[in-house]
Tab-separated table of C-alpha atoms in Angstrom:
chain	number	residue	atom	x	y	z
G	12	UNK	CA	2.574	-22.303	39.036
G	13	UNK	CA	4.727	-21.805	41.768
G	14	UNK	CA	4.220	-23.621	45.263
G	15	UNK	CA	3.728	-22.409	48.904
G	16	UNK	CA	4.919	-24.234	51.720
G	17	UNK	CA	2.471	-22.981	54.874
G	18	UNK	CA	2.427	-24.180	58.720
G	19	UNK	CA	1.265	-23.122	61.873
G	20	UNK	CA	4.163	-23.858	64.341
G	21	UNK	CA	2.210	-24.920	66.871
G	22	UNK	CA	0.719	-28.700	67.684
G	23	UNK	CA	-2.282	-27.366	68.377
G	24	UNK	CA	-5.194	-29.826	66.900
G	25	UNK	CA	-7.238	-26.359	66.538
G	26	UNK	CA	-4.299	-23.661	65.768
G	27	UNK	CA	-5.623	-20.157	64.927
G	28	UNK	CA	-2.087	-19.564	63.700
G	29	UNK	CA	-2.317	-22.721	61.418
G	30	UNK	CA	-5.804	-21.218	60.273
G	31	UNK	CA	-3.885	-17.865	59.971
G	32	UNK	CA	-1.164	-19.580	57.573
G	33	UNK	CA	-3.978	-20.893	55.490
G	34	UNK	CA	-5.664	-17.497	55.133
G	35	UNK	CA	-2.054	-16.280	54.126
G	36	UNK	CA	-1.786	-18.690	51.478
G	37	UNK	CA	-5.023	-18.564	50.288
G	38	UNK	CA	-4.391	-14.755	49.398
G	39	UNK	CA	-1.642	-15.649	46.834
G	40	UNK	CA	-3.320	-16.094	43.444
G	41	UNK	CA	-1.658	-18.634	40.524
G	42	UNK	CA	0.163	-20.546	43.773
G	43	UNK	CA	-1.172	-23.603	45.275
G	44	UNK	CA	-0.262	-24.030	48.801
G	45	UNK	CA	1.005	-26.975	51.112
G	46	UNK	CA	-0.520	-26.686	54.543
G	47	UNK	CA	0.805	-28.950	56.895
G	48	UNK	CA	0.305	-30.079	60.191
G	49	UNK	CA	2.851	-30.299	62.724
G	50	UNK	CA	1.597	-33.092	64.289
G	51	UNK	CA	2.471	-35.308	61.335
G	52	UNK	CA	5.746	-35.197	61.598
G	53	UNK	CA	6.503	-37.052	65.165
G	54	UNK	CA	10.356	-36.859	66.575
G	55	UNK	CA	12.042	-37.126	69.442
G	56	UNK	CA	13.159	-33.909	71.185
G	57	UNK	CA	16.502	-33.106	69.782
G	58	UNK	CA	19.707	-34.715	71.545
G	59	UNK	CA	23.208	-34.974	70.146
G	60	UNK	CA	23.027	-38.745	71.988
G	61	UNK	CA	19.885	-39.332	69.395
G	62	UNK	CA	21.484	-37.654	66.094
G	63	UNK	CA	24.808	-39.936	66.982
G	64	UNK	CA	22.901	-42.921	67.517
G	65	UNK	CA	19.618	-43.594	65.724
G	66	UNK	CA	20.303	-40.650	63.665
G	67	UNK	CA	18.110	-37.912	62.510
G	68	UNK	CA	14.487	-38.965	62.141
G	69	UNK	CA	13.222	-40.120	58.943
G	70	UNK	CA	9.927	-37.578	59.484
G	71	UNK	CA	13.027	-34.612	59.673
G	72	UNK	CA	14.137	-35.382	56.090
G	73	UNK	CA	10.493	-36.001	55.126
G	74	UNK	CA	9.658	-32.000	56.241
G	75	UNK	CA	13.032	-31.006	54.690
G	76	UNK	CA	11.389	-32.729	51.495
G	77	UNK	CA	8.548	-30.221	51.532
G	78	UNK	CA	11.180	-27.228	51.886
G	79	UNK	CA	12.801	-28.179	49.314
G	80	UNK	CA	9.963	-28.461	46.802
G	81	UNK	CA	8.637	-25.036	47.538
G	82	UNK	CA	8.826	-21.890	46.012
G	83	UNK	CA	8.053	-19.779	49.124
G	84	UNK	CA	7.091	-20.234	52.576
G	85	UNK	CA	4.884	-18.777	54.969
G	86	UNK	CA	4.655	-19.800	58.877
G	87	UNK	CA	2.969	-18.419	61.535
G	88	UNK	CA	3.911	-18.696	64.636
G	89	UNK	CA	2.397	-19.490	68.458
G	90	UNK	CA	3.559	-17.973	71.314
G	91	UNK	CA	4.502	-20.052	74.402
G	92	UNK	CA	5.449	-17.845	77.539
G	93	UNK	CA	7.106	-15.581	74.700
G	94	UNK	CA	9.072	-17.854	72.916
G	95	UNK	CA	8.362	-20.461	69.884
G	96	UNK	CA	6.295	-23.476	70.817
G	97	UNK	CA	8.492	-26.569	72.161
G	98	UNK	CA	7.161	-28.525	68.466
G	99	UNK	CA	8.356	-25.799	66.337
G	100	UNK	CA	11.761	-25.446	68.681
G	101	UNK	CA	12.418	-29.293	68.213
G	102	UNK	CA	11.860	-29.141	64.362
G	103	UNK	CA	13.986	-25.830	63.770
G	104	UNK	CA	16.634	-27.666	65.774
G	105	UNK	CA	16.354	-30.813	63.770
G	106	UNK	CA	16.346	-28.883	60.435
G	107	UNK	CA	19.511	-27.135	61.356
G	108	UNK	CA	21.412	-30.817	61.827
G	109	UNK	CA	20.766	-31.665	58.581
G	110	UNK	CA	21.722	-28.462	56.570
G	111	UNK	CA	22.536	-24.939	58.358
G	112	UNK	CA	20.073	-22.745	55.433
G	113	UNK	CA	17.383	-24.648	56.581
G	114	UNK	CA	14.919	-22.328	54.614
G	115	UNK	CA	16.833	-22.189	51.569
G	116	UNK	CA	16.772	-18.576	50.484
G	117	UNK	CA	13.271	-18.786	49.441
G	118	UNK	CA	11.083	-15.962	50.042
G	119	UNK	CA	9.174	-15.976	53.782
G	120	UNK	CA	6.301	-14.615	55.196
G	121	UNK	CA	6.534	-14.790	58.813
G	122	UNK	CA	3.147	-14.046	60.706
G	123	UNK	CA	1.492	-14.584	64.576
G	124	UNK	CA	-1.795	-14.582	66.161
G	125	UNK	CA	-3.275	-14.649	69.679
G	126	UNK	CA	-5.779	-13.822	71.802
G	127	UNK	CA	-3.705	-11.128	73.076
G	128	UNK	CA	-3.205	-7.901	72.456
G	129	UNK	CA	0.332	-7.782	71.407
G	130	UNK	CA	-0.562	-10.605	69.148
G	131	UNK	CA	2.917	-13.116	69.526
G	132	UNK	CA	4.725	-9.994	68.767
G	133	UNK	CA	7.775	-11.519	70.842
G	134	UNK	CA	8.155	-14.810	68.957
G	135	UNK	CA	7.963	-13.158	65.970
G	136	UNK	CA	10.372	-10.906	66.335
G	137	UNK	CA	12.683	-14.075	67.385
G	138	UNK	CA	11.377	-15.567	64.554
G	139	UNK	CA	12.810	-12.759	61.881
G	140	UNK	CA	16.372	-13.032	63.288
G	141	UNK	CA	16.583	-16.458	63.908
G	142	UNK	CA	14.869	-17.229	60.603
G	143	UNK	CA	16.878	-14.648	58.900
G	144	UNK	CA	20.000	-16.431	60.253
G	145	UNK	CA	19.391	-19.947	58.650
G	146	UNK	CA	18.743	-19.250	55.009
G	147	UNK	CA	15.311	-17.178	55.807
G	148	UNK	CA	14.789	-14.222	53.183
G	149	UNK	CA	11.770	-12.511	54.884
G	150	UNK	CA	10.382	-10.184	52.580
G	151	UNK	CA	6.887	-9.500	54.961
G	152	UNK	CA	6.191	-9.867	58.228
G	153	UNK	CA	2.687	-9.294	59.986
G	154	UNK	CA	1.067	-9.878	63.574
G	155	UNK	CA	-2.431	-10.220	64.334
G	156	UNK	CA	-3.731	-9.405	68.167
G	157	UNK	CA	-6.601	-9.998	69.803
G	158	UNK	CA	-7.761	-12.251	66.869
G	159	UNK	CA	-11.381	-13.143	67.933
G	160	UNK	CA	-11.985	-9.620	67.764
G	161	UNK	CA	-10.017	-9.230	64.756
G	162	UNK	CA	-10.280	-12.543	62.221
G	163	UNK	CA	-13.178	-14.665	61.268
G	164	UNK	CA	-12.869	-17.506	58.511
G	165	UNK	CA	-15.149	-16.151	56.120
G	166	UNK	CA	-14.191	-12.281	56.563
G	167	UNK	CA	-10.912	-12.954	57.068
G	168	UNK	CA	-9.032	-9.799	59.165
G	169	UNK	CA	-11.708	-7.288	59.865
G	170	UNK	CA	-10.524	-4.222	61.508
G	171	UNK	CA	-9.525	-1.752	58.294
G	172	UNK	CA	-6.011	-1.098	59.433
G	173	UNK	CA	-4.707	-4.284	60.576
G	174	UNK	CA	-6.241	-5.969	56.853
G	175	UNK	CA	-4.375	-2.751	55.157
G	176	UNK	CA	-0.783	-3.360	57.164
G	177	UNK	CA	-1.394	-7.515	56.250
G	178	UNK	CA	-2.303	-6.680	52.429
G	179	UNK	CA	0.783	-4.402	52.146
G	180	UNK	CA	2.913	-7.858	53.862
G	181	UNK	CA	0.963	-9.881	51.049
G	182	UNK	CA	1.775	-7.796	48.100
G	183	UNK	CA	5.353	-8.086	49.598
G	184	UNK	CA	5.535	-11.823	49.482
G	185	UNK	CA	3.801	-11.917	45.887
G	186	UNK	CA	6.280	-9.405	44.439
G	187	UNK	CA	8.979	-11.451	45.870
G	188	UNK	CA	7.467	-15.100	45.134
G	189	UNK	CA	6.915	-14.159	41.417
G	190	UNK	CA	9.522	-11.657	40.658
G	191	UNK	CA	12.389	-13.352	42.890
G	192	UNK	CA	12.833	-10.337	44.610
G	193	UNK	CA	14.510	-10.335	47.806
G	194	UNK	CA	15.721	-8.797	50.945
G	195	UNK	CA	11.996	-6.768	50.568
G	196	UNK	CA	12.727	-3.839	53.298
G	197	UNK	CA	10.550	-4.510	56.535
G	198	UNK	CA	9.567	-2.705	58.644
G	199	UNK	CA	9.563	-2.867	62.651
C-alpha cells in the first residue's frame, strides 16, 4: 500500500488548507495518508549562526523522516500577503540545509485555498517552481477560491467545475503515485 505524506503549510490551529490536504488524501484509494501538523515540529527561524552552532534542529530531521518514508506528497498551501506562510518558509529553508532534493523526486500534488477569490493562486504558483527546483516532481496542481462558498467537509468541493478541474489533478497524482509516472504535463 503505498503512503501519502499530506500538510497544510500553514500554523494555523484551524487551517482550511490543512483540511484541504486531508480531503486530497482522502481521495486516493489503497494509500493511507500522513497528515501532519505544522505546529509539531517547533524550530527556530533559520540562521546560518544557528545551523553552525546548535546545529539543525532535531524536529528538522524528524519531518525529513516523514519525507523520506513516503511514497507521494501532497501540500497545500496558505497565502500570507502573497507569499508562503513564515512556518512553511522556515521549514523549506531548514529542509534545504540538510539535503538540496528536499522532496525527493516523489510525486506532488501541490494545492491552495482561501477565502478569496483567486484562491492562493500566487503562492502556488511560487510553490510549483520553487518546489520543482528542490527535488519536487509535480504531476497536479489545483487552487480552490472562495472556499466557504466552494468546500464543505462532508460534500467536499461543490461547484461542478472546480470538483471536475480537482478530479482531473487527482487522477494525475494516482496515475503517477501507482504507476511512477512523472513529469505529468500541467497545466497553467
Amino acid at each position: 500500500m503505498k503512503k501519502i505524506l499530506a500538510f497544510g503549510a500553514s500554523n494555523s490551529r484551524n487551517s482550511i488548507n490543512k483540511k484541504i490536504a486531508s480531503y486530497a488524501g482522502s481521495q486516493i484509494e489503497d494509500a493511507t495518508v500522513e497528515l501532519l501538523d505544522l505546529n509539531d515540529f517547533d524550530m527556530p527561524i533559520y540562521s546560518i549562526d544557528i545551523e553552525k552552532g546548535p546545529g539543525i534542529p532535531e524536529t528538522v530531521y524528524q519531518f525529513k523522516s516523514n519525507i523520506d518514508k513516503a511514497d507521494g506528497i501532497i501540500i497545500s498551501f496558505a497565502e500570507h500577503n502573497g507569499h508562503y506562510t513564515a512556518v512553511f518558509k522556515n521549514l523549506f529553508d531548514w529542509l534545504t540545509r540538510i539535503d538540496r532534493d528536499v522532496w525527493q523526486n516523489k510525486p506532488m500534488f501541490l494545492l491552495s485555498a482561501a477565502p478569496g477569490s483567486r484562491g492562493a493562486k500566487k503562492v502556488l504558483e511560487s510553490a510549483v517552481i520553487d518546489i520543482g527546483r528542490k527535488g519536487g516532481d509535480i504531476v497536479a496542481v489545483f487552487s480552490l477560491p472562495s472556499i466557504w462558498d466552494n468546500f464543505n467537509e462532508n460534500d467536499g468541493i461543490t461547484d461542478p467545475n472546480l470538483k471536475n478541474a480537482y478530479e482531473e489533478q487527482v487522477s494525475r497524482f494516482r496515475k503517477a503515485l501507482f504507476n511512477n509516472i512523472s513529469t505529468v504535463k500541467i497545466e497553467n
